[in-house]
Short mmCIF file of C-alpha atoms and ligand atoms in Angstrom, two decimals:
data_model
loop_
_atom_site.label_atom_id
_atom_site.label_comp_id
_atom_site.label_asym_id
_atom_site.label_seq_id
_atom_site.Cartn_x
_atom_site.Cartn_y
_atom_site.Cartn_z
CA MET N 1085 -14.77 -1.06 1.63
CA ASP N 1086 -18.51 -0.65 0.23
CA GLY N 1087 -18.54 -3.57 -2.80
CA MET N 1088 -14.76 -4.61 -2.03
CA VAL N 1089 -15.47 -8.22 -1.90
CA GLU N 1090 -17.61 -7.94 -5.26
CA GLU N 1091 -14.48 -5.94 -6.77
CA LEU N 1092 -12.11 -8.39 -5.80
CA GLU N 1093 -14.29 -11.12 -7.15
CA SER N 1094 -14.55 -9.06 -10.68
CA ALA N 1095 -10.80 -8.78 -10.35
CA VAL N 1096 -9.96 -12.44 -10.22
CA ALA N 1097 -12.54 -13.05 -13.10
CA ARG N 1098 -10.75 -10.11 -14.79
CA TRP N 1099 -7.22 -12.28 -14.44
CA ASP N 1100 -8.70 -15.52 -15.55
CA GLU N 1101 -10.37 -13.86 -18.55
CA SER N 1102 -6.94 -12.25 -19.42
CA GLY N 1103 -5.63 -15.98 -20.19
CA TRP N 1104 -2.59 -15.22 -17.68
CA PRO N 1105 -1.79 -18.50 -15.63
CA ARG N 1106 -2.41 -17.92 -11.93
CA PRO N 1107 0.74 -16.91 -9.59
CA ARG N 1108 2.15 -18.71 -6.83
CA VAL N 1109 4.34 -16.05 -5.56
CA MET N 1110 4.15 -12.14 -5.50
CA VAL N 1111 6.97 -9.54 -5.32
CA VAL N 1112 6.07 -5.82 -4.56
CA SER N 1113 8.31 -3.19 -5.41
CA GLY N 1114 9.30 0.09 -3.40
CA SER N 1115 9.85 3.57 -4.27
CA GLY N 1116 12.86 3.41 -7.10
CA LEU N 1117 13.12 -0.27 -6.46
CA ALA N 1118 11.12 -1.62 -9.50
CA VAL N 1119 14.42 -3.47 -10.51
CA ASP N 1120 14.48 -5.94 -13.57
CA LEU N 1121 13.70 -9.51 -12.25
CA GLY N 1122 13.39 -10.90 -15.70
CA ASP N 1123 11.35 -10.28 -19.13
CA PRO N 1124 7.69 -10.81 -18.73
CA GLY N 1125 7.34 -10.54 -22.34
CA ARG N 1126 3.83 -10.06 -23.25
CA HIS N 1127 2.66 -10.62 -19.56
CA SER N 1128 2.99 -6.79 -18.49
CA ARG N 1129 -0.01 -4.70 -17.86
CA PRO N 1130 -0.78 -1.44 -16.16
CA MET N 1131 -2.03 -2.43 -12.46
CA GLY N 1132 -5.09 -0.11 -13.30
CA ASP N 1133 -6.21 -2.90 -15.85
CA PHE N 1134 -6.73 -5.32 -12.72
CA LEU N 1135 -8.22 -2.69 -10.36
CA PRO N 1136 -11.26 -0.81 -9.62
CA PHE N 1137 -9.56 2.20 -9.52
CA GLY N 1138 -6.58 4.28 -10.68
CA THR N 1139 -3.01 3.75 -9.45
CA GLY N 1140 -2.31 7.60 -9.49
CA HIS N 1141 1.42 8.78 -10.02
CA VAL N 1142 4.57 8.80 -7.65
CA ASP N 1143 7.83 9.13 -9.05
CA GLY N 1144 9.76 6.01 -8.82
CA HIS N 1145 6.52 3.57 -9.10
CA PRO N 1146 5.62 2.29 -12.84
CA HIS N 1147 2.50 0.79 -11.37
CA THR N 1148 2.48 -2.35 -13.57
CA PHE N 1149 1.85 -6.13 -12.95
CA ASP N 1150 4.25 -8.20 -14.72
CA LEU N 1151 3.84 -11.90 -14.65
CA LEU N 1152 7.46 -13.58 -14.85
CA ALA N 1153 8.13 -17.29 -15.42
CA ALA N 1154 4.67 -17.39 -17.03
CA ASP N 1155 5.30 -20.57 -18.85
CA THR N 1156 6.52 -22.82 -15.98
CA ASP N 1157 4.91 -24.21 -13.07
CA ARG N 1158 6.03 -21.23 -10.71
CA PRO N 1159 4.69 -18.09 -12.09
CA VAL N 1160 5.69 -14.96 -10.08
CA LEU N 1161 3.51 -11.70 -10.10
CA TYR N 1162 5.66 -8.78 -10.06
CA GLN N 1163 3.86 -5.80 -9.03
CA ARG N 1164 5.97 -2.81 -9.89
CA GLY N 1165 4.94 -0.09 -7.63
CA ARG N 1166 2.69 0.24 -4.90
CA LEU N 1167 -0.49 2.34 -3.30
CA HIS N 1168 0.22 4.48 -0.37
CA SER N 1169 -2.43 5.76 2.31
CA TYR N 1170 -0.68 9.07 1.55
CA GLN N 1171 -1.97 9.09 -1.72
CA GLY N 1172 -5.43 9.08 -0.53
CA TYR N 1173 -6.01 5.44 -0.51
CA ASP N 1174 -7.61 3.95 2.51
CA GLY N 1175 -6.59 0.21 4.02
CA HIS N 1176 -8.71 -1.62 1.77
CA GLU N 1177 -7.26 -0.05 -1.42
CA THR N 1178 -3.82 -0.04 -0.10
CA ALA N 1179 -4.18 -3.86 0.42
CA PHE N 1180 -6.18 -4.70 -2.72
CA SER N 1181 -3.57 -6.21 -4.62
CA ILE N 1182 -2.40 -8.26 -1.81
CA ARG N 1183 -6.00 -9.75 -1.34
CA LEU N 1184 -6.18 -10.19 -5.20
CA ALA N 1185 -3.08 -12.31 -5.14
CA ALA N 1186 -4.13 -14.35 -2.13
CA LEU N 1187 -7.30 -15.02 -3.97
CA LEU N 1188 -5.62 -16.07 -7.01
CA GLY N 1189 -3.47 -18.68 -4.80
CA VAL N 1190 -0.42 -16.78 -3.93
CA LYS N 1191 1.15 -18.18 -0.76
CA THR N 1192 4.15 -15.75 -0.41
CA VAL N 1193 4.55 -12.40 -0.91
CA ILE N 1194 7.99 -10.24 -0.99
CA LEU N 1195 7.91 -6.57 -0.55
CA SER N 1196 10.57 -4.13 -0.59
CA ASN N 1197 10.70 -0.29 0.27
CA ALA N 1198 12.84 2.72 0.28
CA ALA N 1199 13.25 3.51 4.05
CA GLY N 1200 15.10 6.12 6.46
CA GLY N 1201 17.67 4.52 8.44
CA LEU N 1202 17.37 5.33 12.18
CA ARG N 1203 20.56 3.67 13.17
CA GLN N 1204 23.43 5.80 13.96
CA GLU N 1205 25.61 3.37 11.88
CA SER N 1206 23.33 2.91 9.03
CA ARG N 1207 24.34 4.23 5.82
CA PRO N 1208 22.24 5.07 2.34
CA GLY N 1209 22.45 1.72 0.26
CA ASP N 1210 22.31 -0.91 3.22
CA LEU N 1211 19.93 -3.37 2.94
CA MET N 1212 18.14 -4.73 5.66
CA LEU N 1213 15.71 -7.84 6.44
CA ILE N 1214 12.47 -6.56 8.12
CA ARG N 1215 12.04 -8.80 11.50
CA ASP N 1216 8.98 -6.94 12.38
CA HIS N 1217 7.04 -3.80 12.02
CA ILE N 1218 5.41 -1.02 14.43
CA ASN N 1219 2.02 0.04 12.61
CA LEU N 1220 1.72 3.84 13.14
CA ILE N 1221 -0.07 4.45 9.84
CA GLY N 1222 -3.49 4.90 11.73
CA LEU N 1223 -5.51 2.37 9.52
CA ASN N 1224 -5.77 -1.32 9.44
CA PRO N 1225 -7.04 -3.19 6.15
CA LEU N 1226 -9.07 -5.76 8.67
CA ARG N 1227 -11.36 -2.45 9.80
CA GLY N 1228 -14.85 -3.49 8.97
CA GLU N 1229 -16.50 -6.80 8.08
CA LEU N 1230 -14.64 -9.24 6.04
CA PRO N 1231 -15.59 -12.46 4.55
CA GLU N 1232 -15.10 -15.37 7.20
CA GLY N 1233 -13.37 -17.44 4.95
CA TRP N 1234 -10.68 -14.88 4.31
CA GLY N 1235 -9.08 -15.08 7.67
CA PRO N 1236 -9.59 -14.77 11.34
CA ARG N 1237 -11.29 -11.79 12.81
CA PHE N 1238 -8.17 -11.05 15.12
CA PRO N 1239 -5.17 -12.84 13.16
CA ASP N 1240 -1.97 -13.37 15.21
CA LEU N 1241 1.03 -11.28 14.01
CA THR N 1242 3.73 -12.76 16.06
CA ALA N 1243 5.91 -13.99 12.97
CA ALA N 1244 4.21 -11.78 10.52
CA TYR N 1245 7.73 -11.72 8.60
CA ASP N 1246 8.09 -15.56 7.99
CA LEU N 1247 11.04 -17.17 10.02
CA GLU N 1248 11.89 -19.61 7.67
CA LEU N 1249 11.76 -17.39 4.69
CA ARG N 1250 14.26 -14.87 6.52
CA ARG N 1251 16.46 -17.83 7.13
CA VAL N 1252 16.29 -18.34 3.35
CA ALA N 1253 17.18 -14.85 2.51
CA ARG N 1254 20.13 -14.40 5.26
CA ASP N 1255 21.41 -17.85 3.39
CA GLU N 1256 21.11 -16.44 0.06
CA ALA N 1257 22.87 -13.14 1.13
CA ALA N 1258 25.53 -14.81 2.60
CA ARG N 1259 26.24 -16.61 -0.53
CA LEU N 1260 26.58 -13.66 -2.50
CA GLY N 1261 28.88 -12.26 0.24
CA MET N 1262 26.31 -9.35 1.25
CA GLU N 1263 25.68 -8.11 4.29
CA LEU N 1264 22.03 -8.31 5.60
CA ASP N 1265 21.00 -6.98 9.10
CA GLU N 1266 17.77 -7.54 10.43
CA GLY N 1267 15.71 -4.69 11.52
CA ILE N 1268 12.15 -3.39 12.83
CA TYR N 1269 10.36 -1.01 10.24
CA ALA N 1270 8.21 1.66 11.55
CA ALA N 1271 5.23 2.44 9.08
CA VAL N 1272 4.35 6.18 9.17
CA ALA N 1273 1.49 8.01 7.18
CA GLY N 1274 3.50 10.54 5.54
CA PRO N 1275 4.02 11.89 2.94
CA SER N 1276 6.16 14.83 4.97
CA TYR N 1277 9.07 13.21 6.15
CA GLU N 1278 9.36 13.10 10.19
CA THR N 1279 10.47 15.70 12.15
CA PRO N 1280 13.86 15.11 14.34
CA ALA N 1281 11.56 14.93 17.52
CA GLU N 1282 9.63 12.10 15.53
CA VAL N 1283 12.74 10.25 14.59
CA SER N 1284 13.76 10.45 18.10
CA MET N 1285 10.62 8.65 19.52
CA LEU N 1286 10.91 6.18 16.88
CA ARG N 1287 14.31 5.50 17.73
CA ALA N 1288 13.26 5.37 21.58
CA MET N 1289 10.27 2.86 20.43
CA GLY N 1290 12.88 0.33 19.14
CA ALA N 1291 12.61 0.90 15.44
CA ASP N 1292 15.49 0.66 13.12
CA LEU N 1293 13.97 1.94 9.73
CA VAL N 1294 11.17 4.43 8.84
CA GLY N 1295 8.86 4.43 6.00
CA MET N 1296 5.55 4.76 4.64
CA SER N 1297 4.35 1.53 3.15
CA THR N 1298 4.64 -2.41 3.64
CA ALA N 1299 2.89 -2.43 7.04
CA LEU N 1300 -1.04 -2.39 5.88
CA GLU N 1301 -0.18 -4.99 3.03
CA VAL N 1302 1.54 -7.41 5.51
CA ILE N 1303 -1.20 -7.22 7.90
CA ALA N 1304 -3.57 -8.20 4.93
CA ALA N 1305 -1.15 -10.65 3.63
CA ARG N 1306 -1.04 -12.35 6.89
CA HIS N 1307 -4.90 -12.45 7.72
CA MET N 1308 -5.23 -14.23 4.60
CA GLY N 1309 -2.30 -16.91 5.39
CA LEU N 1310 0.18 -15.53 3.06
CA ARG N 1311 3.96 -15.90 4.28
CA CYS N 1312 5.58 -12.57 4.06
CA LEU N 1313 9.23 -11.24 3.42
CA GLY N 1314 10.00 -7.41 3.39
CA PHE N 1315 13.17 -5.60 2.76
CA SER N 1316 14.05 -2.19 2.98
CA LEU N 1317 16.71 -0.37 1.40
CA VAL N 1318 17.96 2.54 3.58
CA ALA N 1319 17.71 5.53 0.89
CA ASN N 1320 18.70 8.26 3.85
CA LEU N 1321 19.59 8.68 7.36
CA ALA N 1322 16.16 9.98 9.01
CA SER N 1323 15.61 13.50 9.60
CA GLY N 1324 17.70 15.32 12.16
CA MET N 1325 20.29 12.55 11.95
CA VAL N 1326 22.26 14.35 9.09
CA ALA N 1327 22.70 18.25 8.61
CA GLU N 1328 20.97 18.21 5.03
CA PRO N 1329 17.11 18.23 4.45
CA LEU N 1330 15.51 15.18 2.70
CA VAL N 1331 14.48 15.50 -0.59
CA HIS N 1332 12.33 12.81 -2.33
CA THR N 1333 14.36 12.96 -5.84
CA GLU N 1334 17.51 12.43 -3.60
CA VAL N 1335 16.11 9.48 -1.61
CA LEU N 1336 14.72 7.87 -5.18
CA ALA N 1337 18.20 8.19 -6.54
CA ALA N 1338 20.07 6.72 -3.63
CA ALA N 1339 17.18 3.73 -3.48
CA GLU N 1340 18.10 3.37 -7.43
CA GLU N 1341 21.56 3.16 -7.09
CA ALA N 1342 21.64 0.61 -4.55
CA SER N 1343 18.94 -1.33 -6.24
CA GLY N 1344 21.29 -3.86 -7.82
CA ARG N 1345 22.03 -5.69 -4.66
CA LEU N 1346 18.57 -6.00 -3.83
CA ARG N 1347 17.73 -7.64 -7.75
CA GLU N 1348 20.72 -9.78 -7.13
CA LEU N 1349 19.07 -11.09 -3.99
CA LEU N 1350 15.82 -11.47 -5.15
CA VAL N 1351 16.60 -13.21 -8.46
CA ARG N 1352 18.52 -15.67 -6.16
CA LEU N 1353 15.53 -16.02 -3.97
CA LEU N 1354 13.15 -16.47 -6.47
CA GLU N 1355 14.92 -19.76 -7.43
CA ARG N 1356 14.25 -21.08 -3.70
CA PRO N 1357 11.74 -23.80 -3.50
CA GLU N 1358 10.75 -22.83 -0.14
CA LEU N 1359 8.78 -19.70 -1.51
CA TYR N 1360 6.67 -21.81 -3.79
CA ALA N 1361 5.55 -24.42 -0.89
CA ASP N 1362 2.06 -24.79 0.15
N1 LIG F 1734 11.10 8.54 6.56
C1 LIG F 1734 9.88 8.19 5.86
N2 LIG F 1734 9.76 7.65 4.83
C2 LIG F 1734 11.10 7.35 3.90
C3 LIG F 1734 12.09 8.01 4.53
C4 LIG F 1734 12.27 8.48 5.55
O1 LIG F 1734 13.13 9.22 5.84
N3 LIG F 1734 13.16 7.74 3.37
C5 LIG F 1734 12.42 7.05 2.66
N4 LIG F 1734 11.05 7.01 2.88
#
């Protein structure tokens, strides 16, 4: 937290010095979901070039910033991979790139993640739109003193996942003939998967999905007035719901296998003017 504001200011300066135009929309990909959204050409760099700390390594996360459609008036910052609290990052570090995007003028952020399905009828490969989240990570990126100009001390999270953008997403999914149910995402700290008892608790709480990301980024994004849209790809049924144990490589493989549909939907969504509105 110490020095974060200055670090963000120098990250903004580094961005501008790079000669890259400022983005309007941001996309953040989850585990195994760094799908091809277009050729960034020379506009692709390791995230570490812009951040004041390293990105570590997690399989399924390339950790690059790509700038798509850089020569149009609608550039898109595509963050391929993310930082998780289970890697040891605090709430502020986890949300750093979201804040960088907000300071650069991004208005809308689309986040994807691989998640465990909590509904009995869920199947690996199902794509769900996040309607709301339950933050059980035990961190909040708004802890501590933040510049007043960034946003309110006590931001409202009533419609954290934007109603209009969810309608647009459902609309595009329907046009593609894709099923897209909405669900509640429970964010947990990880990195161990849940016990079956924890899965029972999450189901009793009303969660439909469980994963280890997204909620902190959405809190930081809403604080700064960004509109959010979140997609979960069900990579597995949560622990205890099936006989087999959970293995990260298999979770990744399932996410990658089904990622083509997410790609299709994202490509269509990025064409919608609603995303770029002020
Ligand atoms: N639990 C938590 N996070 C996850 C899971 C899970 O079952 N699958 C993918 N990410």
